[in-house]
Coordinates of C-alpha atoms and ligand atoms in Angstrom, one line a residue:
X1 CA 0.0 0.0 0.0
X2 CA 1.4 3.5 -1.1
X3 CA 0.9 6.5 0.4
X4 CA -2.0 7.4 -1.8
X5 CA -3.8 5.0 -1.1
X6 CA -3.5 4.5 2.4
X7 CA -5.1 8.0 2.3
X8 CA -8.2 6.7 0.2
X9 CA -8.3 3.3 2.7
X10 CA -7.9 5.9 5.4
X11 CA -11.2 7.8 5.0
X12 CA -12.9 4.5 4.0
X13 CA -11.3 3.2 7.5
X14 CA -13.1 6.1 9.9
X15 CA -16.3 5.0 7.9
X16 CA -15.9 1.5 8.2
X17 CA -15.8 2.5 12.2
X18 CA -18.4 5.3 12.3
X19 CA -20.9 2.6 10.9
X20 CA -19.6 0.0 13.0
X21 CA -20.2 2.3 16.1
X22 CA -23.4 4.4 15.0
X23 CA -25.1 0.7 14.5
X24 CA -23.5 -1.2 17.9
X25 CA -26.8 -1.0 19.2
X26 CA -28.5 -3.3 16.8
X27 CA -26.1 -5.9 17.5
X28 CA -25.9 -8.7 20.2
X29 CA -23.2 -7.6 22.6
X30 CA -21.6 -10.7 23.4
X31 CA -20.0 -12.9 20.3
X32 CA -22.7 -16.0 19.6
X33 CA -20.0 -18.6 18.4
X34 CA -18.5 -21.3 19.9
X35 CA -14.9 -21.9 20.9
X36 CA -13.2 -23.0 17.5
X37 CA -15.3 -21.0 15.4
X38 CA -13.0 -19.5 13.2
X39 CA -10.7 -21.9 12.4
X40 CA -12.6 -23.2 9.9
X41 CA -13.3 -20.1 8.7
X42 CA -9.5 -18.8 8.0
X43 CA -6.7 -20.8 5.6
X44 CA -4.6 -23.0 7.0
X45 CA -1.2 -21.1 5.3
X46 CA -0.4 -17.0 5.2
X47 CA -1.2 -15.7 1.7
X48 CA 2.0 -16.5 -0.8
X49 CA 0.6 -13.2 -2.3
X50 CA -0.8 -10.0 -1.4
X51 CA -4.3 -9.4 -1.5
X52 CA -6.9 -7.0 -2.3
X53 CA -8.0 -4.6 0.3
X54 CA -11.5 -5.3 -0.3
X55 CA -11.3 -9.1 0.8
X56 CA -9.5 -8.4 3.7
X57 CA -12.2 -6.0 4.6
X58 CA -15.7 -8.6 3.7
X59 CA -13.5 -10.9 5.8
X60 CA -13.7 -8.7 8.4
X61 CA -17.0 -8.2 8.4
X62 CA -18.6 -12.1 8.0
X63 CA -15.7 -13.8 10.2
X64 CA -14.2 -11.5 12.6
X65 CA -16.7 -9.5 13.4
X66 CA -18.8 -11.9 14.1
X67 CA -16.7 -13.7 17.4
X68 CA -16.0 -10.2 18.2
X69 CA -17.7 -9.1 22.2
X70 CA -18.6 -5.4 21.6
X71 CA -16.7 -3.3 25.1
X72 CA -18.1 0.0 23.6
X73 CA -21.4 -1.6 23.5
X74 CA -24.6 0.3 25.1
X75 CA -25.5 -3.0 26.8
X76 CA -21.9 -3.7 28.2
X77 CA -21.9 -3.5 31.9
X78 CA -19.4 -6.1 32.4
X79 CA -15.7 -5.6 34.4
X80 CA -14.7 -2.1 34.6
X81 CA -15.1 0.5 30.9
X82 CA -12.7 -0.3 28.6
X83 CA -12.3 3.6 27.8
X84 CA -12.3 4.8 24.8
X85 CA -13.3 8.3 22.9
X86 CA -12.2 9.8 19.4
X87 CA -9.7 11.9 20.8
X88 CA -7.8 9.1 22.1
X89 CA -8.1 7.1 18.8
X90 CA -6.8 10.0 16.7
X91 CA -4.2 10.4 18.9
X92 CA -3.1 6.7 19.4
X93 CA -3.6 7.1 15.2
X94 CA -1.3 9.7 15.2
X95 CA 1.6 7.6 17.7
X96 CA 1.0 4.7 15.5
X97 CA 1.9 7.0 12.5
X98 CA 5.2 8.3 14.0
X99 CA 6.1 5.1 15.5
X100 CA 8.6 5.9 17.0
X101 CA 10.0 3.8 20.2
X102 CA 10.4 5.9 23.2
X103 CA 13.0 4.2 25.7
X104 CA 14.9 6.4 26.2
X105 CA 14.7 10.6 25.8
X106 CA 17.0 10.8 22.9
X107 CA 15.3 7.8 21.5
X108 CA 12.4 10.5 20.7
X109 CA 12.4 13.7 23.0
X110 CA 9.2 14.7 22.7
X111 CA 7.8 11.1 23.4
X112 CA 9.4 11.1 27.1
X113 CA 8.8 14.6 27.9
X114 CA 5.3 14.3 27.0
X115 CA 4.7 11.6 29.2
X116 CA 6.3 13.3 32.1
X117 CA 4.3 16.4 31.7
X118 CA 0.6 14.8 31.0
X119 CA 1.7 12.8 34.3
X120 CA 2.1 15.9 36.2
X121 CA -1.0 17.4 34.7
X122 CA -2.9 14.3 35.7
X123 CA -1.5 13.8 39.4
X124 CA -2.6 17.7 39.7
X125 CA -5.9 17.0 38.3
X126 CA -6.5 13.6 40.8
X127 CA -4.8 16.2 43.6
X128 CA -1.8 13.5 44.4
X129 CA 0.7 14.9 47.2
X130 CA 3.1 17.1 45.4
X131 CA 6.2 14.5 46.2
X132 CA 4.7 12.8 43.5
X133 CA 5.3 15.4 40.5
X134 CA 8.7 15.3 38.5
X135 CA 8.0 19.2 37.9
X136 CA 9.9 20.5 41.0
X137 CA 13.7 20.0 40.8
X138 CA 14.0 18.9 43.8
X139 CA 11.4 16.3 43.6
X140 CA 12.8 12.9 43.9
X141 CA 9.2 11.8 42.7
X142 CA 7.5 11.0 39.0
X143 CA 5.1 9.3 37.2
X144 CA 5.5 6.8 34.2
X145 CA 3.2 5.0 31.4
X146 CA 2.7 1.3 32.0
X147 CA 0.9 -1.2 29.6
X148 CA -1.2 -1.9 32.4
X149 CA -2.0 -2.2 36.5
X150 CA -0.7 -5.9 36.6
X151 CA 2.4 -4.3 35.7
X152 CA 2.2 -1.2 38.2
X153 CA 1.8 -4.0 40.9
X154 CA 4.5 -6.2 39.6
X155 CA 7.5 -3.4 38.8
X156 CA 6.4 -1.8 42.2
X157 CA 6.8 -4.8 43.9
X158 CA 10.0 -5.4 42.3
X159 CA 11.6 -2.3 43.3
X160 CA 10.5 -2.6 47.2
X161 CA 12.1 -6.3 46.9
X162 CA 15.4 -4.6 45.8
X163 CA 15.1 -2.3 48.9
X164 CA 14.3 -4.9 51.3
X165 CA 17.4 -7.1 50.1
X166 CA 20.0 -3.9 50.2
X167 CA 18.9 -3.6 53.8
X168 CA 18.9 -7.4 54.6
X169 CA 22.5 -7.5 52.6
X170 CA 24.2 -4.6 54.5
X171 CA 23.5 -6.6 57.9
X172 CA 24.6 -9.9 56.0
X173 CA 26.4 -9.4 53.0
X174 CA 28.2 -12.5 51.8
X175 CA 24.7 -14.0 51.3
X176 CA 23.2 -14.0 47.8
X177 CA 20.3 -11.8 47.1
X178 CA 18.3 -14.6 46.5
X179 CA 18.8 -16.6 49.9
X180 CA 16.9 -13.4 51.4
X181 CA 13.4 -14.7 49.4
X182 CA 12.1 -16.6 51.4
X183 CA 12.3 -14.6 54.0
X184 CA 10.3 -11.5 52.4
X185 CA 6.7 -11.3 52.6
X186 CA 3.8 -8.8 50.5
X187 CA 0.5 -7.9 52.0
X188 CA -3.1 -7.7 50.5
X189 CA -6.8 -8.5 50.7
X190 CA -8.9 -11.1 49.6
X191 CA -10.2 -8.0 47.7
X192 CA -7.2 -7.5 46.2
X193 CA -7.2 -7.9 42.3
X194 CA -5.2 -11.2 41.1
X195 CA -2.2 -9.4 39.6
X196 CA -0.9 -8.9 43.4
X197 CA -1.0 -12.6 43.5
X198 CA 0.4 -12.9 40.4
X199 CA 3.1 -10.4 41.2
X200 CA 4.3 -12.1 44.1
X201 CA 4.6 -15.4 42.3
X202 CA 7.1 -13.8 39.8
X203 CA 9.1 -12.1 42.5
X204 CA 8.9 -15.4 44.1
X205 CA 8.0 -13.9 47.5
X206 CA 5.5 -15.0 50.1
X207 CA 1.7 -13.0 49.8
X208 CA -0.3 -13.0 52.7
X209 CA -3.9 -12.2 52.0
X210 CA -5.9 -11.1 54.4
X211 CA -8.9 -10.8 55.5
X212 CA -10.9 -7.5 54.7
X213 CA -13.9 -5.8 57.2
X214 CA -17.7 -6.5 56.4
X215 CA -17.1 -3.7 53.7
X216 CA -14.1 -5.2 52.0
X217 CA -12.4 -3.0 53.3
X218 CA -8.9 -3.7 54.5
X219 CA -8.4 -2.6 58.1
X220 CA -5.1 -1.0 60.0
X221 CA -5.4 -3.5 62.7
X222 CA -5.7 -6.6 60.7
X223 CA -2.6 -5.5 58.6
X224 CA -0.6 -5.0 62.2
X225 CA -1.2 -8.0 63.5
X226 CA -0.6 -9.8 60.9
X227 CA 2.9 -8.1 60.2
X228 CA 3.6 -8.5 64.0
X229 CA 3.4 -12.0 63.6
X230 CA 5.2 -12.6 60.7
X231 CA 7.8 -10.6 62.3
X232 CA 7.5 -12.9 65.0
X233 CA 8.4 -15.9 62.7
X234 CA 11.5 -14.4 61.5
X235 CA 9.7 -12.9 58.4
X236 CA 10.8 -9.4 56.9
X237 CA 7.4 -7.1 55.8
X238 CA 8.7 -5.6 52.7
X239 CA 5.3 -4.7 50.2
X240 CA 1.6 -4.1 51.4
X241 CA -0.4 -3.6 48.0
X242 CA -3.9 -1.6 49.1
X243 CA -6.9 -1.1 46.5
X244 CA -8.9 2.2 46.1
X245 CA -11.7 0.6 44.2
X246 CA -11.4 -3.4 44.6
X247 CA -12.6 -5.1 41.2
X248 CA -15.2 -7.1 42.6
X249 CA -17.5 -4.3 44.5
X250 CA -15.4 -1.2 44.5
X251 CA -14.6 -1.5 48.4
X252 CA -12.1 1.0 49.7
X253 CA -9.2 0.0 51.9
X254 CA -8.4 2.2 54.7
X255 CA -5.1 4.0 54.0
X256 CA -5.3 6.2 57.0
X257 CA -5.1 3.1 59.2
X258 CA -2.7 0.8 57.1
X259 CA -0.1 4.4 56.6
X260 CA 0.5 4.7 59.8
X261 CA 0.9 0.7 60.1
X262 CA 3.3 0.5 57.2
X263 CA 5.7 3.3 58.9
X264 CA 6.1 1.5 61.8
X265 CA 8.6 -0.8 59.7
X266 CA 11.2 1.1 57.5
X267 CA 11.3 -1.7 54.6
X268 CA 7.5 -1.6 53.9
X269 CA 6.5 -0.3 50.3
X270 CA 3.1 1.0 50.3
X271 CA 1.5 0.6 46.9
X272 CA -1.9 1.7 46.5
X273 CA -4.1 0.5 43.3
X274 CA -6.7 2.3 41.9
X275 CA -6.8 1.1 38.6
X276 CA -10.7 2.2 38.1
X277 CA -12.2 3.9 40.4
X278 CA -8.7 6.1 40.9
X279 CA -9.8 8.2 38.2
X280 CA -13.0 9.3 40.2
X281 CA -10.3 11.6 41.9
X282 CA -10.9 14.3 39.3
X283 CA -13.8 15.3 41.1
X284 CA -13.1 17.3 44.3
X285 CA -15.9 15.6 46.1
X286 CA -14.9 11.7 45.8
X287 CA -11.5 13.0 47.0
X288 CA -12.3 11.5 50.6
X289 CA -12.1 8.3 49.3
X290 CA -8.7 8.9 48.9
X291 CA -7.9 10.0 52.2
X292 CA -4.7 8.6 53.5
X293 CA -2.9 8.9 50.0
X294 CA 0.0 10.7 51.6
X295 CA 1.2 7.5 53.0
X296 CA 1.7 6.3 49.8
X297 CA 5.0 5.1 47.9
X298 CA 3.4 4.9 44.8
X299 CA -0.2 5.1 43.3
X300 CA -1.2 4.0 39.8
X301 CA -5.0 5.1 38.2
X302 CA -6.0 3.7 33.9
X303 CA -7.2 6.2 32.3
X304 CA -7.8 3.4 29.8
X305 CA -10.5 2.0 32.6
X306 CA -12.2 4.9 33.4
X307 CA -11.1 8.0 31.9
X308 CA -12.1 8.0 28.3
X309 CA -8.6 7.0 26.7
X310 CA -8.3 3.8 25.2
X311 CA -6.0 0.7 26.0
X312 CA -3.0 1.0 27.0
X313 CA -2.6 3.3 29.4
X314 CA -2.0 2.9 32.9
X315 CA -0.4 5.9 34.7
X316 CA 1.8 4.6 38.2
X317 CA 3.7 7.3 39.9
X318 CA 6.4 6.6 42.6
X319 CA 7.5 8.7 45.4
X320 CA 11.1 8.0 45.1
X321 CA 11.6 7.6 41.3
X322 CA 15.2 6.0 42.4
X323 CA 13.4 2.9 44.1
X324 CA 12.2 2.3 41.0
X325 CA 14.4 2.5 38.6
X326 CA 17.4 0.8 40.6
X327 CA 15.3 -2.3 40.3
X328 CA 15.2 -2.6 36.7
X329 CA 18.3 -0.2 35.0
X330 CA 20.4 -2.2 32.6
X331 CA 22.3 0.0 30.8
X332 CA 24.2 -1.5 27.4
X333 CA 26.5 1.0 24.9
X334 CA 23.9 0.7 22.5
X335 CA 20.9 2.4 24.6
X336 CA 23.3 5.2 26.2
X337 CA 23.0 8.6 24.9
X338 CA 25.1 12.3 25.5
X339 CA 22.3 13.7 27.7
X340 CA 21.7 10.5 30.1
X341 CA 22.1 12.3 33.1
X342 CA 19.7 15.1 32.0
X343 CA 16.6 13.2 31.5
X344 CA 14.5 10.5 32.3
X345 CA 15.2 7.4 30.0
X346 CA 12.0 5.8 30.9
X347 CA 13.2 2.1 30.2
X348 CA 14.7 1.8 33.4
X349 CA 10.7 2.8 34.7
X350 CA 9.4 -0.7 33.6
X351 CA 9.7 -4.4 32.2
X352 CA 9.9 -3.4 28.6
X353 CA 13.0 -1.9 26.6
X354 CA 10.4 -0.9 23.8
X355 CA 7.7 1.8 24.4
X356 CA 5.1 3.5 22.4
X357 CA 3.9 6.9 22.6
X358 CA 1.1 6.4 24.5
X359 CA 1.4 9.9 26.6
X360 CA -0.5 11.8 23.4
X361 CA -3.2 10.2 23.2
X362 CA -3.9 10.8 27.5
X363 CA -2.7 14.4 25.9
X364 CA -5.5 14.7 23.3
X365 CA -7.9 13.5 25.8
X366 CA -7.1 15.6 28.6
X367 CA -7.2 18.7 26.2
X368 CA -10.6 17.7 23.8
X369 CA -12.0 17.2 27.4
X370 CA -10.4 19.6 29.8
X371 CA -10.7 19.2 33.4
X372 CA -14.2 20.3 33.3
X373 CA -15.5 17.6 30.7
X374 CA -13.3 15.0 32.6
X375 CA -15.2 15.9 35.5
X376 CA -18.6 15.8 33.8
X377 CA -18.0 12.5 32.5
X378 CA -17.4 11.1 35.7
X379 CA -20.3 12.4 37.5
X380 CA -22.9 11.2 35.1
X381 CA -21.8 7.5 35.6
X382 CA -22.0 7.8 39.6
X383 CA -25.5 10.0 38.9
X384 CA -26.9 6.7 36.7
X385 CA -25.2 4.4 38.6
X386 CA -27.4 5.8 41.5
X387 CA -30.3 5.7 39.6
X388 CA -29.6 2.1 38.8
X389 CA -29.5 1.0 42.4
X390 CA -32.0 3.0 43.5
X391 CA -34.2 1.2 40.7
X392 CA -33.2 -2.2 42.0
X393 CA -33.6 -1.6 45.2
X394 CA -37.2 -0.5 44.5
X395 CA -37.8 -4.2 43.4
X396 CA -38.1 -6.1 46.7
X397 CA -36.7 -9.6 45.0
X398 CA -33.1 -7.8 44.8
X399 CA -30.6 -7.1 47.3
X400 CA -27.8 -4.5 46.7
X401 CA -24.6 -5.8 48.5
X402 CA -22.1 -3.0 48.0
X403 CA -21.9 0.6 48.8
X404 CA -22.0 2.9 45.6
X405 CA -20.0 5.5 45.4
X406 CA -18.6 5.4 42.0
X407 CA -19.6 3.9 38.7
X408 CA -20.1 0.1 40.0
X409 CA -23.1 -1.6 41.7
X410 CA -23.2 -5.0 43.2
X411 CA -26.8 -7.3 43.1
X412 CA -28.7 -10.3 43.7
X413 CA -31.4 -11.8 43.7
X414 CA -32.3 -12.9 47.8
X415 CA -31.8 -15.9 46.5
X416 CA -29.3 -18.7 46.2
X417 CA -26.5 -18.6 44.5
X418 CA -27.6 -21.3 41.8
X419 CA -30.7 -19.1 40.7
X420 CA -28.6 -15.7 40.3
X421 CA -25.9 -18.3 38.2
X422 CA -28.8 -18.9 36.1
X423 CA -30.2 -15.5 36.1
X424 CA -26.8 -14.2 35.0
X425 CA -26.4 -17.3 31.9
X426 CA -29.8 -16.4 30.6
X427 CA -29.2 -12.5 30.6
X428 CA -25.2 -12.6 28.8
X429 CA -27.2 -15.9 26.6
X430 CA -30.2 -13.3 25.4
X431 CA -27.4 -10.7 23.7
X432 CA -29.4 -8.2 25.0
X433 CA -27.0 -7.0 28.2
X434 CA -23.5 -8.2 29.4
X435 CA -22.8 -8.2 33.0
X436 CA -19.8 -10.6 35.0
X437 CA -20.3 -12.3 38.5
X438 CA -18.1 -11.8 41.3
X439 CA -17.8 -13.8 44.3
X440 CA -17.7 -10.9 47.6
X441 CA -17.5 -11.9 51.0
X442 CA -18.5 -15.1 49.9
X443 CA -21.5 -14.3 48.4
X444 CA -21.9 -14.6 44.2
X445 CA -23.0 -11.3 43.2
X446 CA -24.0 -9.7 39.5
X447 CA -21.6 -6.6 39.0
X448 CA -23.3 -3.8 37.1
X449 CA -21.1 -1.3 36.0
X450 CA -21.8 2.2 33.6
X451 CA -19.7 2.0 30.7
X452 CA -21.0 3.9 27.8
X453 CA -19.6 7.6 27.2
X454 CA -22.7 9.0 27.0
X455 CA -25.2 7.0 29.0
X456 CA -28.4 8.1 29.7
X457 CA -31.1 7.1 32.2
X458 CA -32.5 5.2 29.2
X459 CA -29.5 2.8 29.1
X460 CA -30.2 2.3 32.9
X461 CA -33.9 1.7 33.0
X462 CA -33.6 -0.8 29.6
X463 CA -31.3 -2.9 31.7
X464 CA -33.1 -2.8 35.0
X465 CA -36.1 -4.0 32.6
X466 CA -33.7 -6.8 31.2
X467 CA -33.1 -7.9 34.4
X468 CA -36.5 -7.9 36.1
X469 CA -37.8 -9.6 33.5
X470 CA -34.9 -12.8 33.0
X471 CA -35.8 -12.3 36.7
X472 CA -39.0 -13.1 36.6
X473 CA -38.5 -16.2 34.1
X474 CA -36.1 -17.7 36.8
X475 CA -38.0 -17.3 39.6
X476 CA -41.4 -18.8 37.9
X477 CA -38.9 -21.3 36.7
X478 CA -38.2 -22.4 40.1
X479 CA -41.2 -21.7 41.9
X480 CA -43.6 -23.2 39.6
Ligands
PLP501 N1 -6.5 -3.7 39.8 C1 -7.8 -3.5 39.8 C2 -8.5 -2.8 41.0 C3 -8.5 -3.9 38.7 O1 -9.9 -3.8 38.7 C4 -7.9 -4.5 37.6 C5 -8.6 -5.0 36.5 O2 -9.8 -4.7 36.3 C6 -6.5 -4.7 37.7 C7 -5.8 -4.2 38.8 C8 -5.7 -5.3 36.6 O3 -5.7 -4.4 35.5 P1 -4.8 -4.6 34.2 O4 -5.7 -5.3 33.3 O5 -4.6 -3.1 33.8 O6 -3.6 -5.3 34.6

């Protein structure tokens, strides 16, 4: 494809995906194909030859689209938004376009300062404590880009291993790094999202999961006495990963109670998620859910969750950007540049050597949008995510077992868990609305979450009518 051409398939491209978006809500929102299904469908080889735009597109249309689950769907309610608006595609267009491969600043300027600066922008908009800007000079702070909050959690976890070994080392240092493992031990809830878990498992150290109060929240004093006793055993505290916004119900734990804790004992990182609901922060008055952030080593929020910019993007900032980077610097001939020592070479920030420009497309967002339509954005999903409780509750068959306060609401029917398995099946089976279960404080619960842009009190009230009525057809179902 030349460049005149890619400009006619261009055009034809933002058509193909107008259509495809101005007629999402005709479709079924979940795929309807079995596991296999395309197999069939596709050769066995890679063409020999190139092939004609055209048949690449049909194929599109009669095999892919068809196994495809539709995330910017009016009827998806399912895991947290996958965000998404025009500004961000144009500008994750545009990156695409330039390509270039930001790892370090002389490896394309503009790509790392960028990123530093939207980070600032965005810790001032979410109100983080100033230690965590890289504007001031003498900041030791700074935020980064990751592909995602799995990784937040993971190179975060990393970097407070390396400090907890350099301590243990300097009291014992003819031992090898890795004798000190099994010593180490990370802290979270049974709230916690499974990328702690998973974290722990690479950096092969011990995770304690505890257990949250009747909120799922995670509690100062259960943290304490849990470290106390690990201490006990000979066991060093080194990582205590919190959540602002757990995935299954959007519980808060309680960092003015676990801060303090985690100061008590000079190795203990205090990482604090809030991969969706951190975002909320934009808004002055959810703010108090946040309360305790200045006890914080580092905080990562998506924006590609909850803040209108598509995947990936997953901001992490770090009190001591040092911490973090003297975990993971490797530094070969070939990646060193003149002005090293001037700038922030953000490979040494994460797991990747290669990086894509992904700070202009939180750029275009943040200045389509401004603060103000951020902020607007935001408040409408709380506002219908109110109305949809308050819709549910008003049918005496449901129960609501979470608190709202963001974008998230937690149901069942007062029933057992076998009817609300089947009320969930026969609702994601109809096509007609997409929701996930969760298992909270041991109970299965439905998780309806706001997704859409633009949603409107009509998008709520069609899927509390979905649900009453698969409802209904359970219950009679059962009761007959
Ligand atoms: N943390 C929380 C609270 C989440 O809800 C999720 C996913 O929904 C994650 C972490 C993992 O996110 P990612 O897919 O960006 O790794």
């Amino acid at each position: 494809m030349n460049i005149d051409e890619f400009q006619v398939r261009g055009k034809e491209m933002i058509e193909y995906i107008c259509e495809y978006l101005r007629t999402l809500e005709g479709k079924r929102v979940t795929a309807n194909v079995d596991p296999g299904y395309l197999r069939p469908l596709l050769p066995k080889e890679a063409p020999a030859k190139g092939e004609p735009w055209d048949a690449i597109m049909r194929d599109v249309d009669s095999k892919i689209m068809p196994g495809i689950t539709h995330w910017q769907h009016p009827r998806f309610h399912a895991y947290f938004p996958a965000g998404n608006s025009f500004p961000s595609i144009l500008g994750d267009m545009l990156s695409d376009a330039i390509g270039c491969i930001g790892f370090s600043w002389a490896a394309s300027p503009a790509c790392t300062e960028l990123e530093t600066i939207v980070l600032d922008w965005y810790a001032k908009a979410i109100d983080l404590p100033p230690e965590f800007l890289a504007e001031h000079k003498s900041s030791k702070g700074g935020g980064v880009i990751q592909g995602s909050a799995s990784e937040c959690i993971l190179v975060t976890m990393l970097a407070a291993r390396t400090q907890a070994i350099r301590t243990l080392k300097e009291q014992d240092p003819n031992t090898e790094d890795s004798a000190f493992l099994p010593r180490l031990v990370a802290y979270c809830s049974t709230e916690a999202h499974s990328c702690a878990e998973k974290a722990a498992m690479i950096c092969l150290v011990k995770l304690r999961v505890l257990e949250p109060d009747e909120k799922g929240s995670l509690r100062g004093k259960r943290l304490e006495s849990a470290i106390r006793e690990d201490v006990a055993n000979g066991l060093v505290p080194f990582f205590v990963s919190t959540t602002l916004g757990t995935t299954g119900s959007c519980a808060f734990d309680n960092l003015v109670e676990i801060g303090p804790v985690c100061k008590l004992y000079p190795n203990i990182w205090l990482h604090v998620d809030g991969a969706y609901a951190g975002n909320a922060f934009i808004c002055p008055e959810m703010r108090p859910l946040m309360t305790g952030i200045e006890h914080a080593d580092s905080f990562n929020t998506n924006p590609n969750k909850w803040l209108l910019v598509n995947f990936d993007c997953s901001c992490l900032w770090v009190r001591d950007r040092v911490k973090l980077t003297s975990a993971l610097v490797v530094d070969p001939l070939y990646l060193q540049h003149a002005r090293s020592g001037e700038s922030i070479d953000y490979r040494h920030w994460g797991i990747p050597l290669s990086r894509r420009f992904r700070a202009l497309k939180l750029w275009f967002v943040m200045r389509s949008y401004g603060i103000t339509g951020l902020q607007k954005y935001i408040r409408n999903h709380i506002r219908l995510a109110r109305r949809f409780e308050t819709l549910m509750r008003r049918d005496k068959r449901f129960e609501i077992t979470n608190d709202v306060r963001v974008g998230l609401v937690c149901f069942r029917l007062k029933e057992n868990d076998e009817i609300n398995q089947e009320l969930l099946a026969n609702i994601n089976a109809s096509g007609r609305l997409h929701m996930i279960p969760a298992r909270v404080m041991g109970k299965y619960i439905l998780r309806f979450c706001v997704i859409k842009e633009n949603a409107t009190d009509d998008d709520i009230d069609y899927a509390v009518d979905v649900i009453e009525e698969h409802a209904t057809e359970v219950m009679l179902a059962h009761y007959e």
